[in-house]
Amino acid sequence: MKIYLLSSGTLVLDHSHIYWNMGPGQEVRFPVYSVLIDHPEGLFLFDTGYDLEHVNRVLPFEKPEQESNETIPEQLKLAGYSPDDVTVLVNSHLHFDHVGGNRHLRKARVVLHRRELNQGQNCEPFERLGYSDQQWNHDAANFETIEGDQEIARGLQLFETPGHTIGHYSLLVSPENSKPMLFIFDAAYTPLSLEKEINSSFHIDPVAGVRSIRRVKEMAREHDADLFFSHDLDSFKTYRLAPNYYEV
Ligand code: 5PN
Ligand code: ZN
Ligand code: ZN
């Protein structure tokens, strides 16, 4: 298996959005990226970053910085693939910073939680900014909704971590001969979020969110897994980025 991290650039949020109800703070710049897994059963992409044009139009206050090679087609090319090579696209959830490149993947089955698809099409008023990029919802999209914890291919386990969104999934990769890797997406933005069990301000159910943070911690302990944070710049700087990859 080869695991590539595909960069989508960075965004800015106020500290008080990253750490809900912890008081005011400074602006924080954080990374956005996707995970590509070349697996014997197919080419799997988990999330697709943000669309620069969408963010500039709808959320310019997040100050997007994205290089021209930080789009999904360019990042796939960097890793040696084309968008049509992707057989399965999994969306951890449907926030704009996780679906921005979905429309490029015309051949892929799109796997996501049943409740997330429903919510993405009919969200609460307070979730509208999060679900503001609807480009994933095009006519050619071949959605395959799932529920519960699911092993979608050998060693690739999606497990439910709701709270941030109603149908949020995290990913445990269990290679045969190396340490498991745990991608928690937006269940906890940073190591501090995990340690102190702090949700981001963007959530549908903060109590479920705390339970999911505890679940992620327990999974990491149980499997002795390496944790990958979606939105933490310090952690991100230690990760291997495409065209480099983790061979597991
Ligand atoms: C990065 C970011 N900015 C705004 C929102 C939002 O309103 O819901 C989720 C989210 C984000 O991940
Ligand atoms: Zn999110
Ligand atoms: Zn996010």
GROMACS .gro file of C-alpha atoms and ligand atoms in nm:
model
  262
    1MET     CA    1   0.000   0.000   0.000
    2LYS     CA    2   0.115   0.352  -0.076
    3ILE     CA    3  -0.033   0.640   0.124
    4TYR     CA    4   0.001   0.994  -0.012
    5LEU     CA    5  -0.104   1.315   0.161
    6LEU     CA    6  -0.228   1.568  -0.096
    7SER     CA    7  -0.196   1.931   0.008
    8SER     CA    8  -0.480   2.175  -0.056
    9GLY     CA    9  -0.315   2.483   0.094
   10THR     CA   10  -0.411   2.665   0.412
   11LEU     CA   11  -0.694   2.865   0.568
   12VAL     CA   12  -0.728   3.097   0.868
   13LEU     CA   13  -0.970   3.077   1.159
   14ASP     CA   14  -0.988   3.261   1.486
   15HIS     CA   15  -0.862   3.057   1.781
   16SER     CA   16  -1.216   3.064   1.925
   17HIS     CA   17  -1.347   2.863   1.628
   18ILE     CA   18  -1.079   2.598   1.664
   19TYR     CA   19  -1.129   2.578   2.043
   20TRP     CA   20  -1.498   2.636   2.113
   21ASN     CA   21  -1.580   2.822   2.433
   22MET     CA   22  -1.216   2.856   2.540
   23GLY     CA   23  -1.214   3.235   2.510
   24PRO     CA   24  -1.068   3.477   2.257
   25GLY     CA   25  -0.735   3.436   2.087
   26GLN     CA   26  -0.540   3.504   1.772
   27GLU     CA   27  -0.591   3.398   1.415
   28VAL     CA   28  -0.454   3.054   1.338
   29ARG     CA   29  -0.342   2.938   0.993
   30PHE     CA   30  -0.397   2.568   0.940
   31PRO     CA   31  -0.351   2.314   0.660
   32VAL     CA   32  -0.613   2.131   0.455
   33TYR     CA   33  -0.521   1.803   0.288
   34SER     CA   34  -0.657   1.477   0.147
   35VAL     CA   35  -0.537   1.118   0.179
   36LEU     CA   36  -0.476   0.898  -0.126
   37ILE     CA   37  -0.430   0.523  -0.075
   38ASP     CA   38  -0.307   0.298  -0.355
   39HIS     CA   39  -0.444  -0.035  -0.233
   40PRO     CA   40  -0.464  -0.381  -0.400
   41GLU     CA   41  -0.845  -0.338  -0.415
   42GLY     CA   42  -0.839   0.005  -0.581
   43LEU     CA   43  -0.726   0.364  -0.563
   44PHE     CA   44  -0.897   0.526  -0.263
   45LEU     CA   45  -0.915   0.902  -0.203
   46PHE     CA   46  -1.034   1.035   0.133
   47ASP     CA   47  -1.164   1.393   0.102
   48THR     CA   48  -1.072   1.646  -0.166
   49GLY     CA   49  -0.968   1.971   0.008
   50TYR     CA   50  -1.116   2.311  -0.072
   51ASP     CA   51  -1.196   2.489  -0.395
   52LEU     CA   52  -1.007   2.820  -0.402
   53GLU     CA   53  -1.265   2.996  -0.613
   54HIS     CA   54  -1.544   2.895  -0.374
   55VAL     CA   55  -1.355   3.010  -0.065
   56ASN     CA   56  -1.259   3.341  -0.228
   57ARG     CA   57  -1.622   3.401  -0.315
   58VAL     CA   58  -1.801   3.272  -0.003
   59LEU     CA   59  -1.542   3.270   0.280
   60PRO     CA   60  -1.271   3.525   0.185
   61PHE     CA   61  -1.223   3.603   0.558
   62GLU     CA   62  -1.055   3.260   0.587
   63LYS     CA   63  -0.769   3.407   0.376
   64PRO     CA   64  -0.704   3.102   0.156
   65GLU     CA   65  -0.351   3.039   0.038
   66GLN     CA   66  -0.339   2.769  -0.228
   67GLU     CA   67  -0.063   2.725  -0.487
   68SER     CA   68  -0.161   2.635  -0.844
   69ASN     CA   69  -0.035   2.278  -0.787
   70GLU     CA   70  -0.247   2.232  -0.474
   71THR     CA   71  -0.565   2.127  -0.655
   72ILE     CA   72  -0.682   1.764  -0.664
   73PRO     CA   73  -0.592   1.711  -1.035
   74GLU     CA   74  -0.245   1.860  -0.985
   75GLN     CA   75  -0.176   1.673  -0.662
   76LEU     CA   76  -0.288   1.344  -0.821
   77LYS     CA   77  -0.057   1.416  -1.115
   78LEU     CA   78   0.228   1.486  -0.873
   79ALA     CA   79   0.173   1.141  -0.722
   80GLY     CA   80   0.159   0.980  -1.070
   81TYR     CA   81  -0.218   0.940  -1.113
   82SER     CA   82  -0.505   1.103  -1.298
   83PRO     CA   83  -0.854   1.180  -1.159
   84ASP     CA   84  -1.003   0.894  -1.364
   85ASP     CA   85  -0.776   0.646  -1.183
   86VAL     CA   86  -0.959   0.700  -0.852
   87THR     CA   87  -1.201   0.411  -0.801
   88VAL     CA   88  -1.341   0.505  -0.460
   89LEU     CA   89  -1.382   0.853  -0.314
   90VAL     CA   90  -1.468   0.864   0.056
   91ASN     CA   91  -1.588   1.187   0.214
   92SER     CA   92  -1.527   1.194   0.590
   93HIS     CA   93  -1.798   1.463   0.587
   94LEU     CA   94  -1.928   1.726   0.344
   95HIS     CA   95  -1.784   2.053   0.476
   96PHE     CA   96  -1.645   2.278   0.203
   97ASP     CA   97  -1.283   2.210   0.300
   98HIS     CA   98  -1.330   1.834   0.241
   99VAL     CA   99  -1.526   1.830  -0.087
  100GLY     CA  100  -1.363   2.102  -0.300
  101GLY     CA  101  -1.221   1.863  -0.560
  102ASN     CA  102  -1.502   1.603  -0.566
  103ARG     CA  103  -1.628   1.715  -0.907
  104HIS     CA  104  -1.301   1.610  -1.075
  105LEU     CA  105  -1.348   1.242  -0.987
  106ARG     CA  106  -1.592   1.130  -1.254
  107LYS     CA  107  -1.532   0.755  -1.235
  108ALA     CA  108  -1.527   0.704  -0.860
  109ARG     CA  109  -1.794   0.557  -0.637
  110VAL     CA  110  -1.855   0.819  -0.366
  111VAL     CA  111  -1.878   0.652  -0.025
  112LEU     CA  112  -2.013   0.847   0.272
  113HIS     CA  113  -2.241   0.815   0.572
  114ARG     CA  114  -2.612   0.802   0.489
  115ARG     CA  115  -2.690   1.075   0.739
  116GLU     CA  116  -2.410   1.299   0.605
  117LEU     CA  117  -2.548   1.289   0.251
  118ASN     CA  118  -2.890   1.384   0.385
  119GLN     CA  119  -2.746   1.665   0.599
  120GLY     CA  120  -2.531   1.799   0.317
  121GLN     CA  121  -2.846   1.836   0.109
  122ASN     CA  122  -3.062   1.975   0.388
  123CYS     CA  123  -2.851   2.121   0.671
  124GLU     CA  124  -2.944   2.328   0.975
  125PRO     CA  125  -2.933   2.708   0.932
  126PHE     CA  126  -2.620   2.734   1.152
  127GLU     CA  127  -2.439   2.480   0.930
  128ARG     CA  128  -2.483   2.668   0.601
  129LEU     CA  129  -2.132   2.811   0.579
  130GLY     CA  130  -1.980   2.470   0.647
  131TYR     CA  131  -2.188   2.305   0.376
  132SER     CA  132  -2.170   2.607   0.144
  133ASP     CA  133  -1.978   2.434  -0.138
  134GLN     CA  134  -2.237   2.214  -0.307
  135GLN     CA  135  -2.028   2.123  -0.613
  136TRP     CA  136  -2.001   1.763  -0.486
  137ASN     CA  137  -2.375   1.727  -0.555
  138HIS     CA  138  -2.357   1.696  -0.935
  139ASP     CA  139  -2.569   1.472  -1.159
  140ALA     CA  140  -2.291   1.227  -1.242
  141ALA     CA  141  -2.199   1.161  -0.879
  142ASN     CA  142  -2.240   0.794  -0.789
  143PHE     CA  143  -2.315   0.800  -0.416
  144GLU     CA  144  -2.295   0.488  -0.206
  145THR     CA  145  -2.416   0.557   0.147
  146ILE     CA  146  -2.317   0.345   0.444
  147GLU     CA  147  -2.388   0.334   0.817
  148GLY     CA  148  -2.206   0.201   1.120
  149ASP     CA  149  -1.839   0.104   1.134
  150GLN     CA  150  -1.732  -0.050   0.803
  151GLU     CA  151  -1.419  -0.210   0.660
  152ILE     CA  152  -1.438  -0.076   0.304
  153ALA     CA  153  -1.128  -0.267   0.189
  154ARG     CA  154  -0.876  -0.490   0.362
  155GLY     CA  155  -0.720  -0.285   0.643
  156LEU     CA  156  -0.923   0.031   0.569
  157GLN     CA  157  -1.180   0.079   0.845
  158LEU     CA  158  -1.423   0.369   0.863
  159PHE     CA  159  -1.560   0.426   1.211
  160GLU     CA  160  -1.832   0.664   1.318
  161THR     CA  161  -1.722   0.982   1.494
  162PRO     CA  162  -2.030   1.210   1.488
  163GLY     CA  163  -2.063   1.546   1.659
  164HIS     CA  164  -1.861   1.775   1.434
  165THR     CA  165  -2.116   1.671   1.173
  166ILE     CA  166  -2.397   1.422   1.196
  167GLY     CA  167  -2.235   1.158   0.978
  168HIS     CA  168  -1.862   1.215   1.031
  169TYR     CA  169  -1.630   0.919   0.969
  170SER     CA  170  -1.271   0.866   1.080
  171LEU     CA  171  -1.032   0.620   0.914
  172LEU     CA  172  -0.809   0.353   1.065
  173VAL     CA  173  -0.550   0.210   0.825
  174SER     CA  174  -0.413  -0.123   0.949
  175PRO     CA  175  -0.123  -0.239   0.731
  176GLU     CA  176  -0.005  -0.599   0.764
  177ASN     CA  177   0.352  -0.520   0.853
  178SER     CA  178   0.361  -0.173   1.003
  179LYS     CA  179   0.201   0.052   1.260
  180PRO     CA  180  -0.164   0.148   1.213
  181MET     CA  181  -0.238   0.504   1.099
  182LEU     CA  182  -0.541   0.687   1.235
  183PHE     CA  183  -0.687   0.974   1.030
  184ILE     CA  184  -0.937   1.150   1.255
  185PHE     CA  185  -1.032   1.425   1.008
  186ASP     CA  186  -1.237   1.688   1.195
  187ALA     CA  187  -1.320   1.483   1.505
  188ALA     CA  188  -1.041   1.685   1.674
  189TYR     CA  189  -0.850   1.961   1.494
  190THR     CA  190  -0.526   1.954   1.695
  191PRO     CA  191  -0.338   1.754   1.961
  192LEU     CA  192  -0.465   2.005   2.218
  193SER     CA  193  -0.826   1.950   2.103
  194LEU     CA  194  -0.774   1.579   2.159
  195GLU     CA  195  -0.601   1.615   2.495
  196LYS     CA  196  -0.852   1.863   2.639
  197GLU     CA  197  -1.152   1.712   2.456
  198ILE     CA  198  -1.245   2.042   2.291
  199ASN     CA  199  -1.477   2.059   1.992
  200SER     CA  200  -1.437   2.319   1.723
  201SER     CA  201  -1.712   2.581   1.714
  202PHE     CA  202  -1.848   2.405   1.405
  203HIS     CA  203  -2.056   2.115   1.529
  204ILE     CA  204  -2.406   1.977   1.533
  205ASP     CA  205  -2.384   1.792   1.866
  206PRO     CA  206  -2.105   1.884   2.110
  207VAL     CA  207  -2.185   1.597   2.349
  208ALA     CA  208  -2.155   1.344   2.067
  209GLY     CA  209  -1.837   1.531   1.967
  210VAL     CA  210  -1.677   1.473   2.307
  211ARG     CA  211  -1.770   1.104   2.292
  212SER     CA  212  -1.612   1.083   1.947
  213ILE     CA  213  -1.292   1.248   2.072
  214ARG     CA  214  -1.280   0.984   2.347
  215ARG     CA  215  -1.346   0.713   2.091
  216VAL     CA  216  -1.057   0.832   1.877
  217LYS     CA  217  -0.824   0.836   2.177
  218GLU     CA  218  -0.932   0.485   2.271
  219MET     CA  219  -0.879   0.360   1.914
  220ALA     CA  220  -0.531   0.511   1.907
  221ARG     CA  221  -0.445   0.340   2.237
  222GLU     CA  222  -0.601   0.006   2.148
  223HIS     CA  223  -0.426  -0.017   1.810
  224ASP     CA  224  -0.108   0.170   1.907
  225ALA     CA  225  -0.175   0.388   1.600
  226ASP     CA  226   0.000   0.698   1.470
  227LEU     CA  227  -0.249   0.986   1.472
  228PHE     CA  228  -0.291   1.224   1.179
  229PHE     CA  229  -0.459   1.559   1.247
  230SER     CA  230  -0.648   1.728   0.966
  231HIS     CA  231  -0.602   2.090   1.067
  232ASP     CA  232  -0.284   2.136   1.270
  233LEU     CA  233   0.014   2.312   1.113
  234ASP     CA  234   0.276   2.187   1.361
  235SER     CA  235   0.175   1.825   1.304
  236PHE     CA  236   0.142   1.879   0.929
  237LYS     CA  237   0.503   1.997   0.904
  238THR     CA  238   0.615   1.653   1.027
  239TYR     CA  239   0.408   1.463   0.766
  240ARG     CA  240   0.536   1.325   0.436
  241LEU     CA  241   0.364   1.505   0.145
  242ALA     CA  242   0.310   1.397  -0.217
  243PRO     CA  243   0.503   1.310  -0.427
  244ASN     CA  244   0.656   1.137  -0.125
  245TYR     CA  245   0.448   0.866   0.040
  246TYR     CA  246   0.421   0.618   0.324
  247GLU     CA  247   0.488   0.264   0.200
  248VAL     CA  248   0.304   0.030   0.436
  2495PN     C1  249  -1.249   2.585   0.795
  2495PN     C2  250  -1.393   2.596   0.823
  2495PN     N1  251  -1.449   2.716   0.821
  2495PN     C3  252  -1.582   2.731   0.844
  2495PN     C4  253  -1.656   2.621   0.871
  2495PN     C5  254  -1.794   2.609   0.900
  2495PN     O1  255  -1.878   2.698   0.904
  2495PN     O2  256  -1.824   2.481   0.923
  2495PN     C6  257  -1.703   2.400   0.908
  2495PN     C7  258  -1.600   2.498   0.876
  2495PN     C8  259  -1.466   2.484   0.851
  2495PN     O3  260  -1.409   2.362   0.852
  250ZN      ZN  261  -1.548   1.995   0.910
  251ZN      ZN  262  -1.222   2.053   0.805
   0.00000   0.00000   0.00000
